[in-house]
Coordinates of C-alpha atoms in Angstrom, one line a residue:
E1 CA -2.4 22.8 23.0
E2 CA -2.4 19.4 24.1
A3 CA -1.0 17.9 27.4
Y4 CA -0.8 14.4 28.5
W5 CA 0.0 12.1 31.1
P6 CA 1.6 9.8 30.9
L7 CA 3.4 11.2 28.0
V8 CA 2.4 10.3 24.6
T9 CA 5.3 10.4 22.0
K10 CA 5.6 10.6 18.0
R11 CA 8.2 8.2 18.3
L12 CA 5.5 5.3 18.9
A13 CA 2.8 4.9 16.5
G14 CA -0.6 5.0 17.8
F15 CA -2.3 6.8 20.4
V16 CA -4.5 4.6 22.6
P17 CA -1.5 2.0 23.1
Q18 CA 0.4 4.7 25.3
F19 CA -2.4 5.0 27.7
A20 CA -1.2 3.9 31.1
T21 CA -2.7 0.8 33.1
L22 CA -5.1 1.3 35.7
D23 CA -5.0 -2.1 38.4
Q24 CA -5.7 -2.6 41.8
L25 CA -9.6 -2.4 41.3
R26 CA -11.5 -4.5 43.5
D27 CA -15.1 -4.8 45.1
I28 CA -16.5 -2.4 42.2
S29 CA -20.5 -2.7 42.0
P30 CA -21.7 -3.6 38.5
G31 CA -24.7 -1.4 39.1
R32 CA -28.0 -1.5 37.3
N33 CA -27.5 -3.4 34.2
I34 CA -30.5 -2.7 32.5
Q35 CA -32.0 0.6 31.3
T36 CA -35.0 1.5 29.1
I37 CA -35.8 4.8 27.4
P38 CA -39.6 5.2 26.5
Y39 CA -40.3 8.2 24.8
G40 CA -43.1 10.2 22.9
A41 CA -42.4 12.8 19.7
F42 CA -45.4 14.9 18.6
T43 CA -45.0 16.8 15.3
G44 CA -46.8 19.3 13.2
A45 CA -45.6 20.3 9.5
R46 CA -46.5 22.3 6.6
F47 CA -44.5 22.0 3.4
L48 CA -44.3 22.3 -0.1
D49 CA -44.9 19.1 -1.9
T50 CA -42.9 19.5 -5.1
E51 CA -44.1 16.3 -6.9
V52 CA -47.8 17.7 -7.1
P53 CA -47.0 20.6 -6.3
A54 CA -49.1 21.9 -3.6
F55 CA -48.6 23.0 0.1
R56 CA -49.6 20.1 2.6
H57 CA -50.1 19.7 6.3
A58 CA -49.0 16.8 8.3
S59 CA -49.0 15.6 11.9
D60 CA -47.1 12.8 13.5
R61 CA -47.4 10.9 16.7
R62 CA -45.0 8.7 17.6
L63 CA -44.3 6.3 20.5
G64 CA -40.8 4.7 20.9
L65 CA -38.2 2.7 23.0
D66 CA -34.4 2.3 23.5
L67 CA -33.0 -0.4 25.3
K68 CA -29.5 -1.0 27.0
T69 CA -28.7 -4.0 29.0
V70 CA -25.1 -5.2 29.9
V71 CA -24.8 -8.9 30.5
R72 CA -21.9 -10.3 33.1
D73 CA -20.3 -7.0 33.0
A74 CA -18.9 -7.7 29.2
V75 CA -21.8 -8.0 26.9
T76 CA -23.7 -4.9 25.9
L77 CA -27.2 -5.3 24.2
D78 CA -28.6 -2.0 22.6
G79 CA -32.2 -2.0 21.0
T80 CA -34.3 0.8 19.5
V81 CA -38.0 0.6 18.5
N82 CA -39.3 3.4 16.1
P83 CA -36.3 5.7 17.3
D84 CA -36.7 9.3 16.7
F85 CA -33.9 11.8 15.9
S86 CA -35.7 15.2 15.8
Q87 CA -33.2 16.6 18.1
V88 CA -30.1 16.0 16.1
E89 CA -28.8 19.1 14.5
S90 CA -28.4 19.6 10.8
D91 CA -25.3 18.7 9.2
E92 CA -22.3 21.1 8.8
P93 CA -22.3 23.4 5.7
Q94 CA -20.4 21.8 2.6
V95 CA -19.7 22.7 -0.9
T96 CA -21.7 20.3 -2.7
I97 CA -22.0 21.9 -6.4
N98 CA -19.6 20.9 -9.2
E99 CA -18.5 17.8 -7.5
R100 CA -17.9 14.8 -9.3
F101 CA -18.5 12.3 -6.4
E102 CA -20.7 11.8 -3.1
V103 CA -19.5 14.4 -0.5
F104 CA -19.3 12.7 2.9
F105 CA -21.4 13.9 5.6
P106 CA -20.2 12.3 9.1
E107 CA -22.9 10.3 11.2
K108 CA -24.8 12.5 14.2
R109 CA -27.4 10.4 15.4
P110 CA -26.6 8.6 19.0
F111 CA -27.4 5.3 18.3
F112 CA -25.5 4.8 15.6
I113 CA -22.4 7.0 16.9
E114 CA -22.2 4.7 20.2
N115 CA -19.9 2.0 19.6
A116 CA -19.3 2.7 15.8
G117 CA -15.7 1.7 16.5
Y118 CA -16.6 -2.1 16.7
F119 CA -17.6 -1.6 12.7
Q120 CA -14.8 0.6 11.0
T121 CA -12.6 -1.1 8.5
P122 CA -9.6 0.5 6.4
V123 CA -12.4 0.9 3.4
N124 CA -15.5 1.9 5.2
L125 CA -17.9 -0.9 4.3
F126 CA -20.8 0.4 6.9
F127 CA -21.6 4.0 6.5
S128 CA -24.7 4.3 9.2
R129 CA -26.2 7.1 7.2
R130 CA -27.3 4.7 4.3
I131 CA -29.8 3.7 6.7
T132 CA -32.3 6.4 6.0
D133 CA -35.2 5.8 8.5
P134 CA -34.6 2.9 11.0
G135 CA -37.8 1.3 12.2
A136 CA -36.5 -1.4 14.6
G137 CA -33.3 -2.6 15.3
A138 CA -30.5 -4.3 17.9
R139 CA -26.8 -4.1 18.4
V140 CA -24.5 -6.5 20.3
T141 CA -20.9 -5.6 21.3
T142 CA -18.5 -6.8 23.6
K143 CA -14.6 -7.2 24.3
A144 CA -13.7 -10.4 26.0
G145 CA -9.8 -10.6 26.4
R146 CA -8.1 -10.2 22.9
W147 CA -11.6 -10.4 21.2
A148 CA -13.8 -7.7 20.2
L149 CA -17.2 -8.4 18.9
G150 CA -20.2 -6.4 17.2
A151 CA -23.3 -7.1 15.2
I152 CA -26.0 -5.0 14.4
G153 CA -29.4 -5.8 13.0
M154 CA -32.1 -3.2 11.3
N155 CA -34.6 -2.6 8.8
D156 CA -34.8 1.0 6.6
R157 CA -38.1 2.2 6.3
A158 CA -37.2 4.6 3.6
P159 CA -34.3 3.1 1.7
E160 CA -32.3 5.5 -0.7
E161 CA -33.8 3.6 -4.0
F162 CA -37.3 4.6 -3.2
V163 CA -37.0 7.9 -1.8
G164 CA -39.4 10.4 -3.7
S165 CA -41.0 7.4 -5.5
G166 CA -44.3 8.4 -4.8
L167 CA -45.1 5.1 -3.8
T168 CA -48.0 4.5 -0.8
H169 CA -46.0 1.4 0.8
E170 CA -42.3 1.7 0.1
P171 CA -40.5 -1.8 0.7
N172 CA -38.1 -2.0 3.9
A173 CA -34.5 -2.8 3.6
G174 CA -33.2 -5.5 6.1
I175 CA -29.7 -4.9 7.1
G176 CA -27.4 -6.9 8.9
V177 CA -23.6 -6.4 10.0
V178 CA -21.3 -8.8 11.8
R179 CA -17.8 -7.7 12.8
A180 CA -15.0 -9.6 14.7
Q181 CA -11.7 -8.3 15.8
R182 CA -8.9 -10.5 17.5
E183 CA -5.8 -8.7 18.7
I184 CA -2.3 -10.5 18.1
G185 CA 0.9 -9.5 19.7
R186 CA 1.2 -6.3 21.4
E187 CA 0.0 -3.8 18.4
S188 CA -1.7 -6.0 16.1
A189 CA -4.8 -7.4 15.1
V190 CA -6.9 -9.2 12.6
G191 CA -10.6 -8.8 11.7
L192 CA -13.5 -9.8 9.6
L193 CA -16.9 -8.3 8.7
V194 CA -20.0 -9.7 6.7
S195 CA -22.5 -7.4 6.1
N196 CA -26.1 -8.1 4.0
R197 CA -28.8 -5.9 2.8
Q198 CA -32.2 -7.3 1.9
L199 CA -34.5 -5.2 -0.5
A200 CA -37.4 -5.8 -2.5
G201 CA -36.2 -9.3 -3.8
G202 CA -32.5 -8.0 -4.3
A203 CA -29.7 -8.6 -2.3
N204 CA -26.1 -7.0 -1.6
R205 CA -23.6 -9.1 0.8
V206 CA -20.3 -8.0 1.5
A207 CA -17.6 -10.0 3.0
S208 CA -14.1 -8.7 4.1
A209 CA -10.9 -9.4 5.9
D210 CA -8.5 -6.8 7.5
A211 CA -5.3 -6.8 9.2
R212 CA -3.3 -4.5 11.3
L213 CA 0.5 -5.3 11.9
A214 CA 2.8 -3.5 13.8
L215 CA 6.1 -4.0 12.3
S216 CA 8.0 -1.7 14.8
K217 CA 7.7 1.1 17.0
T218 CA 6.6 3.4 14.3
W219 CA 6.1 1.6 11.2
I220 CA 2.7 -0.2 10.6
L221 CA 1.1 -2.2 7.7
T222 CA -2.4 -2.4 7.3
S223 CA -4.5 -4.5 4.6
Q224 CA -7.8 -5.5 3.6
A225 CA -9.3 -8.2 1.2
I226 CA -13.1 -7.6 0.0
A227 CA -15.6 -9.7 -2.0
T228 CA -19.0 -8.3 -2.9
Y229 CA -21.8 -9.6 -4.6
A230 CA -25.0 -7.6 -5.8
R231 CA -28.5 -8.8 -7.2
D232 CA -31.4 -6.6 -8.2
S233 CA -34.8 -7.9 -8.2
G234 CA -35.4 -10.4 -11.0
A235 CA -31.9 -9.6 -12.5
A236 CA -28.4 -11.7 -12.5
G237 CA -26.3 -11.2 -9.7
A238 CA -22.8 -9.6 -10.1
S239 CA -19.5 -10.2 -8.0
G240 CA -16.7 -7.6 -7.1
T241 CA -13.5 -7.6 -5.6
G242 CA -11.6 -5.0 -3.5
L243 CA -8.1 -4.8 -2.1
Y244 CA -6.7 -2.1 0.2
A245 CA -2.9 -1.8 1.3
Q246 CA -1.3 0.9 3.5
L247 CA 2.2 1.2 4.9
L248 CA 2.4 3.8 7.7
R249 CA 5.1 5.6 9.4
D250 CA 4.6 7.7 12.3
G251 CA 7.5 9.3 13.9
R252 CA 8.8 12.6 15.5
N253 CA 10.5 14.1 12.6
L254 CA 9.4 11.9 9.5
D255 CA 6.1 10.6 8.8
Y256 CA 5.2 8.5 5.5
S257 CA 2.4 6.6 4.3
A258 CA 2.1 4.5 1.0
Q259 CA -1.5 3.7 0.2
Y260 CA -2.8 1.5 -2.7
L261 CA -6.5 0.6 -3.3
D262 CA -8.1 -1.5 -6.0
L263 CA -11.8 -1.8 -6.6
S264 CA -13.3 -3.9 -9.6
P265 CA -16.0 -2.1 -12.0
S266 CA -18.6 -4.6 -10.5
F267 CA -17.7 -3.6 -6.6
D268 CA -20.9 -3.0 -4.8
A269 CA -21.1 -2.3 -1.0
Q270 CA -24.3 -0.5 -0.8
L271 CA -23.7 -0.1 3.1
G272 CA -20.4 1.6 2.9
Y273 CA -19.2 5.0 1.6
V274 CA -17.0 4.0 -1.5
P275 CA -17.5 7.1 -3.8
R276 CA -15.6 5.6 -7.0
V277 CA -15.2 1.8 -8.5
G278 CA -13.4 0.2 -11.2
V279 CA -10.0 1.9 -10.4
R280 CA -6.5 1.4 -9.1
E281 CA -5.3 4.2 -6.7
M282 CA -1.7 4.7 -5.5
V283 CA -1.2 7.8 -2.7
H284 CA 2.2 8.6 -1.2
Q285 CA 2.8 11.3 1.6
L286 CA 6.4 12.5 3.1
Q287 CA 6.3 14.7 6.0
L288 CA 9.4 16.0 7.3
V289 CA 9.3 18.0 10.9
R290 CA 11.4 20.2 12.5
R291 CA 10.4 20.8 16.2
P292 CA 12.7 23.7 17.6
D293 CA 12.4 25.6 20.9
G294 CA 10.5 28.5 21.1
P295 CA 7.3 30.0 19.7
V296 CA 7.6 27.8 16.6
V297 CA 6.7 24.4 17.8
K298 CA 6.7 22.5 14.2
I299 CA 7.9 23.6 11.1
G300 CA 8.3 21.5 8.0
P301 CA 7.2 20.4 4.5
T302 CA 4.7 17.7 3.3
F303 CA 4.7 16.3 -0.5
T304 CA 2.0 14.2 -1.7
T305 CA 1.6 12.2 -5.0
A306 CA -1.7 10.5 -5.7
F307 CA -2.6 8.8 -9.2
T308 CA -5.6 6.9 -10.3
W309 CA -5.9 4.5 -13.3
D310 CA -8.8 2.6 -14.8
R311 CA -8.6 -1.3 -14.9
N312 CA -7.2 -1.0 -18.2
G313 CA -4.1 1.0 -16.8
A314 CA -5.0 4.3 -18.5
L315 CA -4.8 7.5 -16.1
L316 CA -7.7 8.9 -14.9
D317 CA -6.1 11.7 -12.5
R318 CA -3.2 12.9 -11.1
S319 CA -2.2 15.2 -8.4
L320 CA 1.2 16.5 -7.2
K321 CA 1.0 18.6 -4.3
A322 CA 3.8 20.1 -2.0
S323 CA 3.1 22.3 1.3
W324 CA 4.9 23.9 3.9
E325 CA 3.5 24.3 7.3
V326 CA 4.5 26.3 10.3
K327 CA 2.6 25.8 13.8
L328 CA 3.2 27.8 16.7
V329 CA 2.3 27.9 20.1
G330 CA -1.9 28.6 21.1
E331 CA -2.7 26.0 18.2
T332 CA -1.7 28.7 15.8
K333 CA -1.1 27.4 12.1
L334 CA -0.1 28.7 8.8
E335 CA 0.2 26.4 5.9
V336 CA 0.9 27.2 2.2
S337 CA 0.3 24.6 -0.6
H338 CA 0.4 24.3 -4.3
E339 CA -1.0 21.4 -6.4
R340 CA -0.6 20.3 -9.9
A341 CA -3.3 17.9 -11.3
F342 CA -4.5 16.0 -14.4
E343 CA -8.1 15.0 -14.6
L344 CA -9.9 12.9 -17.4
F345 CA -13.3 13.5 -17.4
K346 CA -15.6 12.2 -20.1
D347 CA -12.5 11.2 -22.1
L348 CA -11.4 14.9 -22.2
P349 CA -8.0 15.4 -20.6
F350 CA -7.5 18.8 -18.3
D351 CA -4.5 19.9 -16.7
L352 CA -5.1 21.8 -13.6
Y353 CA -3.5 23.8 -10.9
Q354 CA -4.3 25.3 -7.4
T355 CA -2.5 27.3 -4.8
K356 CA -3.8 27.5 -1.4
L357 CA -3.2 29.5 1.9
S358 CA -4.7 28.6 5.5
L359 CA -4.2 30.2 8.6
E360 CA -5.9 29.0 11.9
S361 CA -5.5 30.2 15.6
E362 CA -6.7 29.2 19.1
W363 CA -4.4 31.9 20.9
L364 CA -7.3 33.5 22.7
K365 CA -9.2 31.2 25.1
W366 CA -12.4 33.0 24.0
L367 CA -11.7 32.6 20.1
A368 CA -10.9 30.3 17.7
W369 CA -10.9 30.9 14.5
S370 CA -9.6 29.6 11.1
V371 CA -9.5 31.3 7.1
S372 CA -8.3 29.6 3.8
Y373 CA -8.5 30.7 0.3
K374 CA -7.9 28.7 -2.6
Q375 CA -7.5 29.9 -6.3
G376 CA -6.5 28.1 -9.6
T377 CA -8.3 26.2 -12.0
D378 CA -11.1 23.4 -12.2
V379 CA -13.1 21.7 -14.5
N380 CA -16.7 22.7 -15.0
H381 CA -18.5 19.3 -14.6
K382 CA -21.9 20.6 -15.2
P383 CA -22.1 22.2 -18.3
P384 CA -25.5 22.5 -20.2
S385 CA -26.6 20.5 -23.0
G386 CA -24.5 20.8 -26.0
V387 CA -21.5 22.5 -24.3
A388 CA -18.4 20.1 -23.8
P389 CA -16.5 20.4 -19.9
F390 CA -13.8 23.2 -20.0
V391 CA -11.4 24.3 -17.9
A392 CA -12.2 27.3 -15.6
G393 CA -10.7 29.7 -13.4
A394 CA -11.6 28.5 -9.7
G395 CA -11.3 30.0 -6.3
K396 CA -12.8 28.8 -2.9
G397 CA -12.7 30.9 0.6
E398 CA -13.6 29.8 3.9
L399 CA -13.9 31.7 7.3
T400 CA -15.0 29.9 10.8
F401 CA -14.7 31.1 14.2
T402 CA -16.0 30.4 17.4
F403 CA -16.5 33.0 19.8
R404 CA -16.8 32.1 23.8
P405 CA -17.7 35.1 25.5
T406 CA -19.2 33.6 28.7
P407 CA -19.2 30.0 29.9
R408 CA -22.7 29.7 29.2
L409 CA -22.8 31.1 25.7
R410 CA -20.9 30.1 22.3
L411 CA -21.2 31.3 19.1
D412 CA -20.2 29.6 16.0
H413 CA -19.9 31.2 12.5
T414 CA -19.0 29.5 8.9
Y415 CA -18.9 31.2 5.8
L416 CA -18.2 29.3 2.2
Y417 CA -17.4 31.1 -0.9
S418 CA -16.6 29.2 -4.3
W419 CA -16.8 30.1 -7.9
L420 CA -16.1 29.3 -11.6
T421 CA -15.1 31.6 -14.1
T422 CA -14.1 31.3 -17.7
L423 CA -10.3 31.9 -18.8
P424 CA -9.7 34.9 -20.7
G425 CA -9.8 34.4 -24.3
A426 CA -10.7 30.7 -23.8
A427 CA -13.5 28.5 -24.9
P428 CA -16.6 28.4 -24.8
A429 CA -16.8 32.2 -23.8
G430 CA -14.0 33.8 -25.5
G431 CA -13.1 37.3 -24.8
P432 CA -13.1 38.6 -20.9
P433 CA -13.8 36.2 -18.1
V434 CA -17.3 35.2 -17.6
R435 CA -18.8 33.9 -14.3
V436 CA -19.8 30.3 -14.7
F437 CA -21.4 30.3 -11.0
T438 CA -21.0 31.4 -7.5
D439 CA -21.8 29.6 -4.3
R440 CA -22.4 31.3 -0.9
I441 CA -23.0 29.3 2.5
V442 CA -23.7 31.0 5.7
R443 CA -24.3 29.8 9.1
E444 CA -24.5 31.0 12.2
K445 CA -25.1 28.8 15.2
L446 CA -25.7 29.8 19.1
N447 CA -25.5 27.7 22.1
Y448 CA -26.8 29.1 25.1
Q449 CA -26.8 27.0 28.9
F450 CA -29.5 28.6 30.8
S451 CA -28.6 26.3 33.7
R452 CA -27.0 22.9 34.1
A453 CA -30.7 21.1 32.6
L454 CA -32.0 24.0 30.4
S455 CA -30.1 25.1 27.0
L456 CA -30.8 26.6 23.8
R457 CA -29.3 25.9 20.1
A458 CA -30.2 28.1 17.4
I459 CA -29.2 27.8 13.6
V460 CA -29.5 29.9 10.8
D461 CA -28.0 28.7 7.3
Y462 CA -28.3 30.8 4.0
A463 CA -27.3 29.4 0.7
A464 CA -27.5 31.0 -2.6
V465 CA -26.5 29.8 -6.0
D466 CA -26.0 32.0 -9.3
R467 CA -25.2 30.9 -12.8
D468 CA -24.8 31.7 -16.2
S469 CA -27.4 29.4 -17.9
T470 CA -25.3 29.2 -21.0
L471 CA -22.3 27.8 -19.1
S472 CA -23.5 25.6 -16.3
R473 CA -26.7 23.3 -15.5
V474 CA -26.2 23.8 -11.8
T475 CA -29.8 25.0 -10.1
P476 CA -30.0 28.5 -9.1
E477 CA -31.5 28.8 -6.0
Q478 CA -31.6 30.7 -2.9
R479 CA -32.7 29.2 0.5
W480 CA -32.6 29.8 4.3
T481 CA -33.7 27.8 7.2
M482 CA -33.9 28.6 10.8
D483 CA -33.8 25.6 13.6
V484 CA -34.2 26.4 17.0
L485 CA -34.3 23.7 20.0
F486 CA -34.8 24.2 23.8
T487 CA -33.4 21.2 25.8
Y488 CA -34.5 20.1 29.5
L489 CA -31.8 17.4 30.0
V490 CA -32.1 15.9 33.4
N491 CA -29.4 13.3 32.4
P492 CA -28.7 11.6 29.2
G493 CA -32.1 9.7 29.3
T494 CA -34.6 11.9 30.6
A495 CA -35.3 14.7 29.0
V496 CA -37.7 17.2 27.1
Y497 CA -37.0 19.0 23.8
V498 CA -39.1 21.6 21.9
G499 CA -38.2 22.5 18.5
Y500 CA -38.9 24.6 15.6
R501 CA -38.0 24.7 12.2
D502 CA -38.4 26.7 9.0
G503 CA -37.1 27.0 5.6
Y504 CA -37.7 29.4 2.7
E505 CA -36.7 29.1 -0.7
N506 CA -36.9 31.4 -3.9
L507 CA -39.9 29.4 -5.2
A508 CA -43.7 30.2 -6.0
L509 CA -46.7 28.3 -7.0
Q510 CA -48.2 29.4 -10.6
P511 CA -52.1 29.0 -10.1
G512 CA -53.2 26.5 -13.0
S513 CA -54.2 23.3 -13.8
P514 CA -52.4 21.7 -12.9
P515 CA -50.4 24.3 -10.9
T516 CA -46.6 24.7 -11.9
L517 CA -43.2 25.8 -9.7
Y518 CA -41.2 28.8 -10.7
R519 CA -38.5 30.4 -9.3
T520 CA -38.6 34.3 -7.8
D521 CA -36.0 36.7 -6.8
E522 CA -35.9 36.2 -3.0
P523 CA -36.3 33.2 -0.7
T524 CA -39.8 34.5 0.6
I525 CA -41.8 31.5 0.4
S526 CA -42.1 28.9 3.3
V527 CA -41.4 25.3 1.9
G528 CA -41.0 23.5 5.1
R529 CA -42.2 24.2 8.7
Q530 CA -42.2 22.0 11.5
V531 CA -42.9 22.1 15.3
F532 CA -42.0 19.4 17.7
L533 CA -42.1 18.0 21.2
K534 CA -40.2 14.9 22.3
M535 CA -40.1 13.9 25.8
S536 CA -38.1 10.6 27.3
Y537 CA -37.6 9.3 30.8
L538 CA -35.0 6.8 31.6
L539 CA -36.0 3.8 33.7
R540 CA -33.3 1.6 35.6
F541 CA -33.4 -1.8 36.8

């Protein structure tokens, strides 16, 4: 349940613009405007080097510094040298096998999360997770009147192109992003973004202009135009373009959005999150809502259509989806949906369908849970060599809950299960259904607050993938990891972190010259073990 003062209504588009105005503030001390956080991190590790293969030991001692200063109470300058993110927890589990395009994982590193809104655009052109291992960098952000300005410059010591390359000295990538935004009128704004990425003699440059226009209290038009240029070392450059437009109505009883995206085949934004290029996409969504009195707070259907064409006008994907949602008091929600889809994969057309049921609730203060199940058909995107992609029966289940028995203790559980099976009598197996693959993922997370300063976080992850090698080429594997972190946090800058990580996988070394790796039945071999200590101290001037 959510409650606001002053009233936040769906009759007006936007959330923050409905906040109250705070005035009559006088004689406020600016405080200390310079703070530095030096840190030291010490790590010992034992891991399986799959390139050799062999077990190796490594230790690392790292010193670094974070700096923040505020100039004239308006301009914030953040700097970092040799940053360390050992204490950041691993990503939440997601199903990634049999996916056609890159799966999105949100940023979790504090330096990049802070003031990230300054660099947001309708098409995500700055996805900070593209910076794998920053060496040093600076960020400037300011809000002056109707202007908002942001700039970031950084080097990446482990660019994606060279991860696992085995080079002794991997080249660094130089990264720069500048964003400017100007408010016009009461609820409208225009903005510019320019980014540059230099690596090993190559370059990737992006320029973008975007606008958000409030047409009325409930209608908003958002647009963006993008130009890209990419050049590899020793190769000719290629230019690309992109266009985006969205018309949105956000009301109390009727929501509607129409979205259009056009990206040329040579569109290349290496710092962004753009899973697919060379396409034109059109998405429409209509939601009708009734808000009766009583235990039912919202009820109504949602209709969604999505079409994707290539640049020659050939249909690549189509989705027609209808859903029905009932929302009750206590943040309890039931949703049923059915989708009919078309997919063109490797020049083969496939007609698909899926039905989904989901239920979630936070009725109890100490328990929040959600469960969903989806079943229908999907394309086997990763058949073995010599087998064409085919339609298979598909299912996916998800169960999550958060348990808070005491104010100090929180337990989070996640279970994901997905599978593909051949259809009865259909190619390539024929006859009764045969399991193509199954994917099981489990995460258990515990947070315990011993005192205001001392806390414990423990995470256990387990994943298992089984497959029929005659029907799928996904990697069969079993692995589990344990991540334990003790934190003594005096304030957000002064802290001591002690952590232990260990990962096990169903791998083993076969003696020989050279040795080889082979799969075992159980994940009993430690493939990555690490102990670390990190200490930081906040200094204010």
